[in-house]
PDB file of C-alpha atoms in Angstrom:
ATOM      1  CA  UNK A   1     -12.409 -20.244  23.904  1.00 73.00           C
ATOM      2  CA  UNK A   2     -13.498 -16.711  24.704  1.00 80.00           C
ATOM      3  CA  UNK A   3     -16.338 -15.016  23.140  1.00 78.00           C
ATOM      4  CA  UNK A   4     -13.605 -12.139  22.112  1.00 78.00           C
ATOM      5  CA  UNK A   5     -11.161 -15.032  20.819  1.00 79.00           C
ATOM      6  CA  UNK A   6     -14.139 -16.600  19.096  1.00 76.00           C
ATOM      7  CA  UNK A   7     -15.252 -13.573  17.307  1.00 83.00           C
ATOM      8  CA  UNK A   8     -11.711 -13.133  16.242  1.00 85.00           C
ATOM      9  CA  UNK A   9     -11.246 -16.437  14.555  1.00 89.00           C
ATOM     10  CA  UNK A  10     -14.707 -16.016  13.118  1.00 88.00           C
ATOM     11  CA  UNK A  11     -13.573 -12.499  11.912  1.00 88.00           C
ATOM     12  CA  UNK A  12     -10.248 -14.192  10.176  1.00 89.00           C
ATOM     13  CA  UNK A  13     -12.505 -16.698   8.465  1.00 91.00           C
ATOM     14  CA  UNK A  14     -14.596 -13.906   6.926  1.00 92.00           C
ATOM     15  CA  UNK A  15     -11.691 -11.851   5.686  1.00 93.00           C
ATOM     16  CA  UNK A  16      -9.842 -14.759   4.097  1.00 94.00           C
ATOM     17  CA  UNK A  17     -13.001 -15.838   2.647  1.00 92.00           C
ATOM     18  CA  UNK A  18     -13.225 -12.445   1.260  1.00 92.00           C
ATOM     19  CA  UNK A  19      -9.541 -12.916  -0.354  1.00 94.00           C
ATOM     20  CA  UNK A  20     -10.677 -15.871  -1.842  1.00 94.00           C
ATOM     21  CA  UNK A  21     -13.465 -14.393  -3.478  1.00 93.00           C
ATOM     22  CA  UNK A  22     -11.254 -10.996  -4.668  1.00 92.00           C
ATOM     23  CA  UNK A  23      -9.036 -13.330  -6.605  1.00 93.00           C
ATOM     24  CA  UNK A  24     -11.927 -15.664  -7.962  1.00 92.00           C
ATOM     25  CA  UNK A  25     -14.468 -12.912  -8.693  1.00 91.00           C
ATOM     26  CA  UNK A  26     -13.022  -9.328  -8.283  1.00 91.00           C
ATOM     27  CA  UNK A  27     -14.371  -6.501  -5.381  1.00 92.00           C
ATOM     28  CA  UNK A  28     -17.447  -5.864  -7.418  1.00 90.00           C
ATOM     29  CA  UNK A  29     -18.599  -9.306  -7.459  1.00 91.00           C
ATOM     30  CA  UNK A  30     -18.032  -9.670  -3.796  1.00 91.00           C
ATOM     31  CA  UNK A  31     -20.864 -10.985  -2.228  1.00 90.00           C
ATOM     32  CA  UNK A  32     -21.463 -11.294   1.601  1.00 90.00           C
ATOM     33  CA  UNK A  33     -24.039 -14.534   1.131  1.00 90.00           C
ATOM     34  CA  UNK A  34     -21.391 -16.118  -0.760  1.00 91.00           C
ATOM     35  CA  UNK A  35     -18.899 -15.298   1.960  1.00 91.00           C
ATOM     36  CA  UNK A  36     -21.225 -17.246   4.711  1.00 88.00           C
ATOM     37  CA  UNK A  37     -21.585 -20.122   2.467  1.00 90.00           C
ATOM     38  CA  UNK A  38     -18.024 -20.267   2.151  1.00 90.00           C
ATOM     39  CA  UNK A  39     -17.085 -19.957   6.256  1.00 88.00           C
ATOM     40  CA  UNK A  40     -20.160 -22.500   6.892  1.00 88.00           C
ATOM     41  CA  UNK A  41     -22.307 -19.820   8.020  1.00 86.00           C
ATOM     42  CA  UNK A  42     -26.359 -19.140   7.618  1.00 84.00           C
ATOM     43  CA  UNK A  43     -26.423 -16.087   5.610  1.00 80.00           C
ATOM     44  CA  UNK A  44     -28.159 -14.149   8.416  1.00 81.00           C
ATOM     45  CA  UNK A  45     -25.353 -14.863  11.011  1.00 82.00           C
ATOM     46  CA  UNK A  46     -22.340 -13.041   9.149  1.00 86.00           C
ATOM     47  CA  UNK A  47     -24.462 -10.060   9.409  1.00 86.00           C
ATOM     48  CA  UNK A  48     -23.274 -10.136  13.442  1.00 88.00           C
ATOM     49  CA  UNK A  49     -19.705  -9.965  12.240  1.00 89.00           C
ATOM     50  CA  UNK A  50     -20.042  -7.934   9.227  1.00 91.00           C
ATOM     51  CA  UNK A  51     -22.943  -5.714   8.467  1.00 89.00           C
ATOM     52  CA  UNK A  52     -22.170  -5.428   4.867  1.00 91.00           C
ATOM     53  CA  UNK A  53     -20.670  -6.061   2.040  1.00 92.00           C
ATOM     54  CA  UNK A  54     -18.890  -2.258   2.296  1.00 94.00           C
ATOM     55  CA  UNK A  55     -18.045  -2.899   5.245  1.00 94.00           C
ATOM     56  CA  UNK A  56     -16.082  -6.137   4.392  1.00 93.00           C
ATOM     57  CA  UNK A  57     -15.311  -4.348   1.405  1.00 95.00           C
ATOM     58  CA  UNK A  58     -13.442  -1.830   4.044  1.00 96.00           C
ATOM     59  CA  UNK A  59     -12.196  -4.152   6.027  1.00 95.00           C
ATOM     60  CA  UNK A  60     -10.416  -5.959   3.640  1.00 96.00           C
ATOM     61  CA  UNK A  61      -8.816  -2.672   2.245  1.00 97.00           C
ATOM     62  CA  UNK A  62      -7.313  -1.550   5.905  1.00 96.00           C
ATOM     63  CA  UNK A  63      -6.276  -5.442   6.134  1.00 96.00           C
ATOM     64  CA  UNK A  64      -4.199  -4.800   2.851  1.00 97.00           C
ATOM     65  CA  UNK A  65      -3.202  -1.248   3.731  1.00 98.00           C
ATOM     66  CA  UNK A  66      -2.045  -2.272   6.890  1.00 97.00           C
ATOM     67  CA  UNK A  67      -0.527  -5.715   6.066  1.00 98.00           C
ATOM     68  CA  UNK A  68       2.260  -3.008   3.132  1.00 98.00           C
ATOM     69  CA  UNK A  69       2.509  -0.922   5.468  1.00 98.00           C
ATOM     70  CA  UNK A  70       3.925  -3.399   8.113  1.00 98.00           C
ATOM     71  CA  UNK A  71       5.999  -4.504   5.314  1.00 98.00           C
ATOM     72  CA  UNK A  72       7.351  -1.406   4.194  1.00 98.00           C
ATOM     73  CA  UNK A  73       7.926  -0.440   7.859  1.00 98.00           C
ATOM     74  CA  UNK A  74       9.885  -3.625   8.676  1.00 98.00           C
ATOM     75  CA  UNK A  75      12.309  -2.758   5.461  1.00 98.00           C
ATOM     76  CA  UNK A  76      13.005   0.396   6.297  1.00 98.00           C
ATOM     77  CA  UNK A  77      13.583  -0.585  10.345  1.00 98.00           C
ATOM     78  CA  UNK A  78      16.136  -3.004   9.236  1.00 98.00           C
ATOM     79  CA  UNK A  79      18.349  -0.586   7.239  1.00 97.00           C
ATOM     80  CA  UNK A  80      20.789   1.808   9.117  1.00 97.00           C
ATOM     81  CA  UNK A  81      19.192   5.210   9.848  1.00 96.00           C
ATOM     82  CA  UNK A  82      22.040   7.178   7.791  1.00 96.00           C
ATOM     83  CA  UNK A  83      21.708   4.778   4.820  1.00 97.00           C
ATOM     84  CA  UNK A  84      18.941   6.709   2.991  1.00 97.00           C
ATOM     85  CA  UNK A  85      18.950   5.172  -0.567  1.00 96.00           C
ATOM     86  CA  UNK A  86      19.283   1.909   1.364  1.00 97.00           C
ATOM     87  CA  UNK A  87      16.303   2.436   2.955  1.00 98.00           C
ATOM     88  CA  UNK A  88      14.777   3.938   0.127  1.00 98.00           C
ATOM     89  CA  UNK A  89      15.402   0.712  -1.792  1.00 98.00           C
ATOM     90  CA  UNK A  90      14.488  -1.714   0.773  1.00 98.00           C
ATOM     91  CA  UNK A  91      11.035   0.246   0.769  1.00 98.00           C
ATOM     92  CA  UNK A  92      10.488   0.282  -2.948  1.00 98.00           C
ATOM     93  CA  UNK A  93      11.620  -3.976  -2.498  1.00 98.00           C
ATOM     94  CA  UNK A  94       9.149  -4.742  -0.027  1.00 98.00           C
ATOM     95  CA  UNK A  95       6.559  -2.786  -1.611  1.00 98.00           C
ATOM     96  CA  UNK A  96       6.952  -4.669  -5.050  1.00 98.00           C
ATOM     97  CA  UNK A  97       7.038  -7.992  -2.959  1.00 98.00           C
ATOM     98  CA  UNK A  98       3.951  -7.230  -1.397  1.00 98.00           C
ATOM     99  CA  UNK A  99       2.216  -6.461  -4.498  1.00 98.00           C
ATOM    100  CA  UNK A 100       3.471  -9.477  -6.212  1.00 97.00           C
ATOM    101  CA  UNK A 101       2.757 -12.080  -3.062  1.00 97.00           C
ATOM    102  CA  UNK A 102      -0.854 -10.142  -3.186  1.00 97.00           C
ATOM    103  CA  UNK A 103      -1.767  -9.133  -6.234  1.00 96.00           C
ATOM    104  CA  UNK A 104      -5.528  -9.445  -5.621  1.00 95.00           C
ATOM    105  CA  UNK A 105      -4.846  -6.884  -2.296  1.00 96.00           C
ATOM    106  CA  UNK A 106      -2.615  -5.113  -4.293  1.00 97.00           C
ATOM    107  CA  UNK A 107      -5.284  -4.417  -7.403  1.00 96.00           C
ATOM    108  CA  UNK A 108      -8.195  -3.840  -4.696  1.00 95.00           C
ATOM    109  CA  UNK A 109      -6.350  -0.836  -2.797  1.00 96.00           C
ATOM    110  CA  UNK A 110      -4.206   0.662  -6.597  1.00 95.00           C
ATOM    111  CA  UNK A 111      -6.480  -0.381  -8.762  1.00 92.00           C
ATOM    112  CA  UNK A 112      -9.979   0.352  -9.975  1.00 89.00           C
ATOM    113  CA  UNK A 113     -12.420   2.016  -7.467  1.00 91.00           C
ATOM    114  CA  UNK A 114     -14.989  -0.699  -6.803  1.00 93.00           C
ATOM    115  CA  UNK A 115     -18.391   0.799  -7.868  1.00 92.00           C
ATOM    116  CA  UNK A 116     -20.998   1.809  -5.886  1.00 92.00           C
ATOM    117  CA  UNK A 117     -18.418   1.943  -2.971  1.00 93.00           C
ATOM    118  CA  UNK A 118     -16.766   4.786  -1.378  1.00 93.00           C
ATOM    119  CA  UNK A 119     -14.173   4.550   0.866  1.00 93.00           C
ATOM    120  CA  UNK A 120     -14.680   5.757   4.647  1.00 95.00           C
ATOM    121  CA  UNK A 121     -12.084   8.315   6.152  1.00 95.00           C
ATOM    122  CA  UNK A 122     -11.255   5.102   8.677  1.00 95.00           C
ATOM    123  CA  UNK A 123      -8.938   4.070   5.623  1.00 96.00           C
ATOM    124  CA  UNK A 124      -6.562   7.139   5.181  1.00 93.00           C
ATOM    125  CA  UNK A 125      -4.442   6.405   7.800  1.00 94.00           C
ATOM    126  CA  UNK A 126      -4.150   2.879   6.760  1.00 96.00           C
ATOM    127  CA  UNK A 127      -3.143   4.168   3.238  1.00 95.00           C
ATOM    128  CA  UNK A 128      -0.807   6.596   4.044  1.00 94.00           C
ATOM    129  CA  UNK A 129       1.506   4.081   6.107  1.00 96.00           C
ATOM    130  CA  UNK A 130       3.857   3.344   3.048  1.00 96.00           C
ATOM    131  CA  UNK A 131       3.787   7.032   2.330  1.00 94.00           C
ATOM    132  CA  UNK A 132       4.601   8.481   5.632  1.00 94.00           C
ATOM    133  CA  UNK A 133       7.612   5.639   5.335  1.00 97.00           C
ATOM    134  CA  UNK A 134       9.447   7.105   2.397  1.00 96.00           C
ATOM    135  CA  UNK A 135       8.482  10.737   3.470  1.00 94.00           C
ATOM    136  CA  UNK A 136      10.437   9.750   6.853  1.00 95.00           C
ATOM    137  CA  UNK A 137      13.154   9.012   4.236  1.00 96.00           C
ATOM    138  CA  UNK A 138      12.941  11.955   2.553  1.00 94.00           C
ATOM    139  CA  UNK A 139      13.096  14.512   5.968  1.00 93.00           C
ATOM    140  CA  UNK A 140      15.628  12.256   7.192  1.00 95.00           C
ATOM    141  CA  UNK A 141      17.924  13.208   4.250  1.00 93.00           C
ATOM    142  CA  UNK A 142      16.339  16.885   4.218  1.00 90.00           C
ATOM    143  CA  UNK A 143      17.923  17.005   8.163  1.00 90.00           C
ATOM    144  CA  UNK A 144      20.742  15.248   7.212  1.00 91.00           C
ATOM    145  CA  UNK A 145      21.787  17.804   4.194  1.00 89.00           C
ATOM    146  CA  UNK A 146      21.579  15.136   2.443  1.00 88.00           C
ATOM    147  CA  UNK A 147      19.074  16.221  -0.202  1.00 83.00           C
ATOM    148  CA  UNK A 148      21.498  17.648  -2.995  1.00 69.00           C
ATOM    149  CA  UNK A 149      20.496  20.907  -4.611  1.00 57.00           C
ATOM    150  CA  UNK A 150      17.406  22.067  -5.414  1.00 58.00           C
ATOM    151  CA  UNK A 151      18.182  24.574  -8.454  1.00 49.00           C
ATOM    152  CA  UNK A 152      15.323  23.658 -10.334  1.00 55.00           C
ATOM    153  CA  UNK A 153      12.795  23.515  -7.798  1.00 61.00           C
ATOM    154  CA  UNK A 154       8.983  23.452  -9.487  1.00 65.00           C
ATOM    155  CA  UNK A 155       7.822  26.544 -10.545  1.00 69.00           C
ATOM    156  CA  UNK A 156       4.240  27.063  -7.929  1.00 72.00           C
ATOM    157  CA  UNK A 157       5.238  24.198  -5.755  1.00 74.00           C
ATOM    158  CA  UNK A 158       4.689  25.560  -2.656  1.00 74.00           C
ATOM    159  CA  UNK A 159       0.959  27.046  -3.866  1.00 79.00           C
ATOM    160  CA  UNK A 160       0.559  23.108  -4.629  1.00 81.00           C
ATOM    161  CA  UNK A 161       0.844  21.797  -1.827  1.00 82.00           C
ATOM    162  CA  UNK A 162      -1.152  22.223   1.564  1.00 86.00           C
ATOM    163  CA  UNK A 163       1.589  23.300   4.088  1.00 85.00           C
ATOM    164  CA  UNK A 164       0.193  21.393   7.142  1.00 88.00           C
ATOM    165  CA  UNK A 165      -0.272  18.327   5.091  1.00 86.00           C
ATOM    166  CA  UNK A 166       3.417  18.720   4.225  1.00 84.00           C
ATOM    167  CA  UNK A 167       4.342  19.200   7.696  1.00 86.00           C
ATOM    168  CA  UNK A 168       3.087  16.345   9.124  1.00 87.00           C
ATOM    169  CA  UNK A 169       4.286  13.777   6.195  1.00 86.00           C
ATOM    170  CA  UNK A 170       7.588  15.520   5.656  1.00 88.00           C
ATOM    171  CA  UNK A 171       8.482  17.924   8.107  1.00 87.00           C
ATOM    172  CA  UNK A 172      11.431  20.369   7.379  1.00 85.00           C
ATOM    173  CA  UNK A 173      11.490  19.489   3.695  1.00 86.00           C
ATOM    174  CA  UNK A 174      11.302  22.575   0.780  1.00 83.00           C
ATOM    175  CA  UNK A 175       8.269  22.266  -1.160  1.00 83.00           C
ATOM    176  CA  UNK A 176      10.375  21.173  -4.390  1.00 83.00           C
ATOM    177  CA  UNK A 177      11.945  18.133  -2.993  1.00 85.00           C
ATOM    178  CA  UNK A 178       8.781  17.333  -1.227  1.00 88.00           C
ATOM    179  CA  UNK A 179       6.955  17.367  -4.606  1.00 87.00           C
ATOM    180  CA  UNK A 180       9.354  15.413  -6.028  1.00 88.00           C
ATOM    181  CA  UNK A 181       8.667  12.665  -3.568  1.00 90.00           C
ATOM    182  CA  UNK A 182       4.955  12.651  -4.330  1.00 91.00           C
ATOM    183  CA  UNK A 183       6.170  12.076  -8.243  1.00 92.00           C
ATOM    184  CA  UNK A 184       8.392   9.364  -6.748  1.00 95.00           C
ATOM    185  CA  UNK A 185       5.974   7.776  -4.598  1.00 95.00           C
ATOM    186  CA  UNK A 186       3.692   8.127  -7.931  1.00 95.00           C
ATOM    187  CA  UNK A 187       6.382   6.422 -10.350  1.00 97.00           C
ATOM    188  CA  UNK A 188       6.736   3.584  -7.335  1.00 97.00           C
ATOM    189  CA  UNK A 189       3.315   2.578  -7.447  1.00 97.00           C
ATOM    190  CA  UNK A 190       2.760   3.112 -11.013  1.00 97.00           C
ATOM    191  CA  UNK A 191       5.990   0.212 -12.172  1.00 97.00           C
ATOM    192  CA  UNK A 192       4.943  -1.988  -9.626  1.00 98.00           C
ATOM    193  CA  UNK A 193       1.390  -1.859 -11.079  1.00 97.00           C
ATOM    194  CA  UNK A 194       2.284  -2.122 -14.871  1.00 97.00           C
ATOM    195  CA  UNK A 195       4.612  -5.162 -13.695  1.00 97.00           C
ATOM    196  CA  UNK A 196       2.115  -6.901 -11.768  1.00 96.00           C
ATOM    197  CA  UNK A 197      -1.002  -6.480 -14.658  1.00 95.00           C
ATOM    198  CA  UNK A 198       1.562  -7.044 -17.501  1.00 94.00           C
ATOM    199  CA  UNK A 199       1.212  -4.374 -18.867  1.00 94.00           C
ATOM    200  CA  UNK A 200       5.113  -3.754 -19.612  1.00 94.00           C
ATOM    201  CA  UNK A 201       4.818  -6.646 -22.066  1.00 90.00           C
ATOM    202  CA  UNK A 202       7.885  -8.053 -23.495  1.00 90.00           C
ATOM    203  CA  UNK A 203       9.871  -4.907 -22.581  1.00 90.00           C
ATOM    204  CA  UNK A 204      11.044  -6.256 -18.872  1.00 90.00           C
ATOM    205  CA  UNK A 205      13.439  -8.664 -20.156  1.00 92.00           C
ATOM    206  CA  UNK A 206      14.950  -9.007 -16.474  1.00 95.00           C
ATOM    207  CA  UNK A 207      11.960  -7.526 -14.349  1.00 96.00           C
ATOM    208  CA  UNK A 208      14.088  -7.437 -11.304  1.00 96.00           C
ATOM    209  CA  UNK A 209      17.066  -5.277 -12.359  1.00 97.00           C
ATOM    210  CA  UNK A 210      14.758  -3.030 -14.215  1.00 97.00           C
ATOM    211  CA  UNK A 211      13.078  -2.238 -10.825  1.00 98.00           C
ATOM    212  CA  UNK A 212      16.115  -2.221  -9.080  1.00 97.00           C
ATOM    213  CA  UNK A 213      16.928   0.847 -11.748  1.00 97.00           C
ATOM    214  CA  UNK A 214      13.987   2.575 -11.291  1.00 97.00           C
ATOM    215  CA  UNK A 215      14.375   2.916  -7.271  1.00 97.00           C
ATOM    216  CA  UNK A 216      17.594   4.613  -8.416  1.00 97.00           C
ATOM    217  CA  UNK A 217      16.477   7.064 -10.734  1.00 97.00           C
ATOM    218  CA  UNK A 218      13.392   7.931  -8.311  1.00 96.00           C
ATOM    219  CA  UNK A 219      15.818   8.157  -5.276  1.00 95.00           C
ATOM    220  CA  UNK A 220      18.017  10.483  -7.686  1.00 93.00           C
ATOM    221  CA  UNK A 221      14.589  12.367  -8.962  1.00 91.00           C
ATOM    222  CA  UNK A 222      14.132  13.423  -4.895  1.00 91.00           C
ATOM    223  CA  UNK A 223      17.567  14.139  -4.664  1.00 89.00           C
ATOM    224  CA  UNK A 224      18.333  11.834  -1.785  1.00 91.00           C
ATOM    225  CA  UNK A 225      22.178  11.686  -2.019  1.00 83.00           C
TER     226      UNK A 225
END
């Protein structure tokens, strides 16, 4: 084995040791001397992998931000291109999927901010994957004509939002619509979280179909047609 191949595996046995101790413990709890102990490691030698426990804390956030937004990507790659509400509900799918395969993950990135750590700017790309998925959506259906009317467009939308920003994640769509999708991307996240931390209660009789309904009404909220 390679040194790059060994630091790789060694690198794999850190982060999953890290899962392990998200689910046991929580992020703030995570502990880098624990981690060792756990991969069979003096406490000293991790340090040459990982330098600290933010680090592993970010680590383990672009791991999860990347591992949804491979999912969400997949979803949408295996819907037709002119199916838009397809792909919009294959995306909302594999997102809630994700979430409820990784719930840990899913808390660590949605949830809580971890205290005492703040996130590096090497994790906003990572994070945006999902949403730079469903904004494709949404300019896809905005070039299409496929965005229904926009008579009731919000009143200062276009002061809310920064135009480049807007360009970039949703090129040729009108700031209503676009804001609309932030609200949708918004409600997305928020059911999947109340679902996964029970927080729904006995309300979800059939949590499934209830989801399946809410994709609809956010795909209708955007106006993708």
């Amino acid at each position: 084995m390679s040194r790059a191949e060994h630091r790789e595996q060694q690198m794999g046995l850190i982060l999953e040791a890290g899962r392990r101790q998200l689910a046991e413990r929580g992020a703030a709890a995570l502990s880098l001397r624990e981690v060792a102990r756990d991969v069979g490691m003096v406490s000293s030698a991790v340090y040459r992998y990982v330098g600290s426990r933010d680090e592993l804390l970010t680590l383990l956030i672009t791991t999860a931000f990347d591992d949804l937004g491979e999912a969400a990507e997949q979803a949408d790659a295996a819907r037709r291109r002119s199916d838009l509400r397809g792909r919009w509900r294959a995306v909302g799918t594999a997102v809630r999927r994700w979430a409820l395969d990784h719930p840990h993950e899913w808390a660590l990135v949605y949830g809580s901010p971890v205290p005492g750590y703040a996130a590096p700017e090497s994790t906003v790309v990572p994070a945006t994957r999902v949403t730079a998925v469903l904004g494709t959506i949404v300019a896809d259906a905005a070039l299409a004509g496929r965005l229904g009317d926009d008579p009731a467009a919000p009143k200062g939308a276009t002061r809310a939002l920064d135009p480049a920003a807007l360009a970039a994640l949703m090129p040729g769509v009108p700031a209503g619509p676009a804001l609309r999708g932030m609200t949708a991307w918004t409600g997305l996240v928020g059911h999947v979280s109340l679902e996964l931390f029970g927080h729904f209660g006995p309300m979800l009789a059939n949590p499934e179909r209830a989801f399946s309904l809410a994709l609809d009404e956010l795909a209708d909220l955007v106006g993708i047609t």
